[in-house]
């Protein structure tokens, strides 16, 4: 009975399906669908008829999906969810559209819960059905992505793809191979409409699908090199989004076969892959990633050897323009590809052509402001560092390619441009002089671009880094002798600045922009200069203090014979150092000294501090102060040549500043004079004074505190002239007989003063020298009173005796004062402003010579300090024309007189003359050449006898010794005066002749 019922149902099913083609409502009846599903389990022999019925249901759903009546009237797109949206007619036909969902659910349950044999059967049926429906109802050519989006909106097609996916998961290895074969056969039959199905289902076994698609493409390419590979490329492109690693593995396997061909098809592998990249940027990127991964130096030779085989393909032979464009389409490794070609360009011409064409097209795109994927690759951190490294290459092709790529990316990313300038400035080009060309080319910018970023921020960036490095000094350990980044930076900036001065040396750099950029960075340069010089000054002062302390301890010990008590048998207060630390400190100081020289060279090359440079007043003052400090630091160089070179750098810097601004001249001169007298006098032969702690005097025993407790008595007149402390011993005696006044350093110092005082526009201007004279009075004289120009009565010197002794001691401890006064004396009348110093010297010498008269038999040595002081003072007065002839020659014969005679000459001749003839600048007259002279009139120049008679009488007593001098000073002088006056007898003879 049951069997008869099944046969009746089968008969009814066949009649309904046969007559239902004209009435889709009958075919899509849920009862009929359930009846057909029951036949699959109860009547296996009806399987083919049932699957044909299911295919009919799917086709009805697809027909409704693509029919115009099921489209959205507003957008024209198919309405997939017709129950929720659509008009009344669309809603009435919704059961027909979704009838296949019942079939899909039942078949899917059969795959997962039924016997394994169902999976390959349903999979093959579904693949055939999807292929036919897609080919039949595809109305226009679409991309794979668009096709997937379009067909997967269809309920039936989506159900079939779901069924195939479920079946693939249940297949065995042989069954998978069969299904892949079926899929590829369908692809061969319907290549234009089945590609989206292959791409969509390829994720189930991606490597197999990718390899099969590539093999199919190669075969088509070999048969017809003009064939279109849109379908193959589209499938690979679609699968790359999720299965790029499998695609790379397939490319890697094929490239091995292509570079080592064994079969006829292997020769076409490389041309096929390169042509395939024209269809998809994703495929191109994956192929380039594989090439970069497997590339070696040996592979280059293989490429050269196999290229004739590849060029036999006509289509591949004309691909170079396409390959040039391919580089611009890379999101990764585009820069690596270009740099690799640049490294090979020295050997192969085709690499040069490839580079030229690629870079020209790349730059053209930048000029047209077009965006392209390569820009993203160039902006990566890894690419940026790689390009920086290539800029330092000795291969010019690689170097210039890297620079051009950096310029391209800098047009869109200015921060990369600034960072690149900073990095290249920090590098050393001593071993590779051509490397500086990369920096020069980079500073030239991108030609043709109007709004290309300037390089001033790059300079500021590198100077900011160097400032932190110099201030913090936390550099990583480097091998000894390695140039620092600061040294390299200023060395490179000096090269650029020198090129700026030289015409036609660097055509890429605009001189105006470079000079403007360096001047804008001047505050940072001065800040670095400040840190560097101040550290050198601290080191110089620390070393000088240590030497001075050791010297005075030894001197104190010798004077008091109390070495055990003072030093306890040890080197008291001497700082011990570790040998490695000392060596490192010396190396750091040497590095700082070299850096300071470079900074000054740069300041000179850019004319820092000139009239054309706009600087704020604080910056002017700082630069002037640092220039003087650098001069004193330069005097500590080890060799004469280095000291001279450093001094000449400072002369140029000082002279330019002082000529441009008076405030800079004032600061420079003050710093020079103060440095020579107080801070850095040890460089110029200054004798070091002891400090209070050298005598170990307790604070409560200091003299100034003792004087506060004593207002009368014998201690009320204690002065600074004491010889020591009772109970502590004598103070150290200054070793005046062992003075070592370095003439070379003194000459350099005087040139520095002269550079500050000289006026290039007014050569005879003595304003600067007068300022030095006033500064000496201010710094050497300790009293604000009695600093006028006139000489008082000799009795008044008792009032200023203590101050005069201190001035005299200043000349003893600082011999450079004599040289400075000599410089001033040569530029009349500047020495007049130092009248108080001359008065103090003259008064102390006068009193000391009187003191020597007590012991008249005490001989005077030729190098006695008092005699030398007297000679120098007289010489200064003669040079400055403050005393007239014949007193101007007194310094030549003064050592032939005795103490009492010298004292008499100083009082009667020198002091009285200066008292009656005030050393005032008003007494000097300017000649036609702009020079200052005194007593130009002969009548006024005649010296009254009271100032020279004393000298005449004393010389007459010593004519045997001073005869030639007497003749020159008096006889010749009188003869010249008489010859200049008219003779009355001669005038009478002329009248008689008339």
PDB file of C-alpha atoms in Angstrom, residues 12-37 49-50 52-61 63-64 93 95-103:
ATOM      1  CA  UNK A  12       1.653  13.558  -9.539  1.00  0.00           C
ATOM      2  CA  UNK A  13       5.113  15.172  -9.129  1.00  0.00           C
ATOM      3  CA  UNK A  14       6.128  14.392 -12.702  1.00  0.00           C
ATOM      4  CA  UNK A  15       2.835  15.667 -14.157  1.00  0.00           C
ATOM      5  CA  UNK A  16       2.983  18.861 -12.091  1.00  0.00           C
ATOM      6  CA  UNK A  17       6.573  19.606 -13.038  1.00  0.00           C
ATOM      7  CA  UNK A  18       5.919  18.828 -16.703  1.00  0.00           C
ATOM      8  CA  UNK A  19       2.851  21.088 -16.867  1.00  0.00           C
ATOM      9  CA  UNK A  20       4.147  23.794 -14.514  1.00  0.00           C
ATOM     10  CA  UNK A  21       6.588  25.585 -16.766  1.00  0.00           C
ATOM     11  CA  UNK A  22       3.933  28.080 -17.677  1.00  0.00           C
ATOM     12  CA  UNK A  23       2.817  28.508 -14.072  1.00  0.00           C
ATOM     13  CA  UNK A  24       5.697  29.159 -11.643  1.00  0.00           C
ATOM     14  CA  UNK A  25       3.266  29.240  -8.721  1.00  0.00           C
ATOM     15  CA  UNK A  26       2.648  25.478  -9.107  1.00  0.00           C
ATOM     16  CA  UNK A  27       6.349  24.656  -9.224  1.00  0.00           C
ATOM     17  CA  UNK A  28       7.180  26.737  -6.166  1.00  0.00           C
ATOM     18  CA  UNK A  29       4.455  25.200  -4.021  1.00  0.00           C
ATOM     19  CA  UNK A  30       5.877  24.243  -0.609  1.00  0.00           C
ATOM     20  CA  UNK A  31       4.031  20.901  -0.731  1.00  0.00           C
ATOM     21  CA  UNK A  32       5.616  20.009  -4.041  1.00  0.00           C
ATOM     22  CA  UNK A  33       9.043  20.960  -2.724  1.00  0.00           C
ATOM     23  CA  UNK A  34       8.549  18.774   0.357  1.00  0.00           C
ATOM     24  CA  UNK A  35       7.386  15.934  -1.840  1.00  0.00           C
ATOM     25  CA  UNK A  36      10.538  16.214  -3.952  1.00  0.00           C
ATOM     26  CA  UNK A  37      12.760  16.266  -0.896  1.00  0.00           C
ATOM     27  CA  UNK A  49      14.562  14.254 -11.767  1.00  0.00           C
ATOM     28  CA  UNK A  50      14.513  15.863  -8.334  1.00  0.00           C
ATOM     29  CA  UNK A  52      16.385  18.995 -12.266  1.00  0.00           C
ATOM     30  CA  UNK A  53      13.364  20.257 -10.380  1.00  0.00           C
ATOM     31  CA  UNK A  54      15.606  21.994  -7.863  1.00  0.00           C
ATOM     32  CA  UNK A  55      17.511  23.589 -10.718  1.00  0.00           C
ATOM     33  CA  UNK A  56      14.231  24.800 -12.123  1.00  0.00           C
ATOM     34  CA  UNK A  57      13.366  26.398  -8.789  1.00  0.00           C
ATOM     35  CA  UNK A  58      16.758  28.146  -8.686  1.00  0.00           C
ATOM     36  CA  UNK A  59      16.294  29.431 -12.206  1.00  0.00           C
ATOM     37  CA  UNK A  60      12.825  30.773 -11.346  1.00  0.00           C
ATOM     38  CA  UNK A  61      14.377  32.674  -8.412  1.00  0.00           C
ATOM     39  CA  UNK A  63      14.654  35.075 -13.317  1.00  0.00           C
ATOM     40  CA  UNK A  64      12.678  37.013 -10.779  1.00  0.00           C
ATOM     41  CA  UNK A  93       5.804  36.989  -6.105  1.00  0.00           C
ATOM     42  CA  UNK A  95       7.171  33.086  -2.323  1.00  0.00           C
ATOM     43  CA  UNK A  96       8.336  32.166  -5.826  1.00  0.00           C
ATOM     44  CA  UNK A  97      11.594  34.133  -5.279  1.00  0.00           C
ATOM     45  CA  UNK A  98      12.396  32.481  -1.987  1.00  0.00           C
ATOM     46  CA  UNK A  99      11.175  28.978  -2.772  1.00  0.00           C
ATOM     47  CA  UNK A 100      14.726  27.720  -3.247  1.00  0.00           C
ATOM     48  CA  UNK A 101      15.549  28.526   0.378  1.00  0.00           C
ATOM     49  CA  UNK A 102      13.643  25.413   1.447  1.00  0.00           C
ATOM     50  CA  UNK A 103      15.733  23.345  -0.916  1.00  0.00           C
TER      51      UNK A 103
END
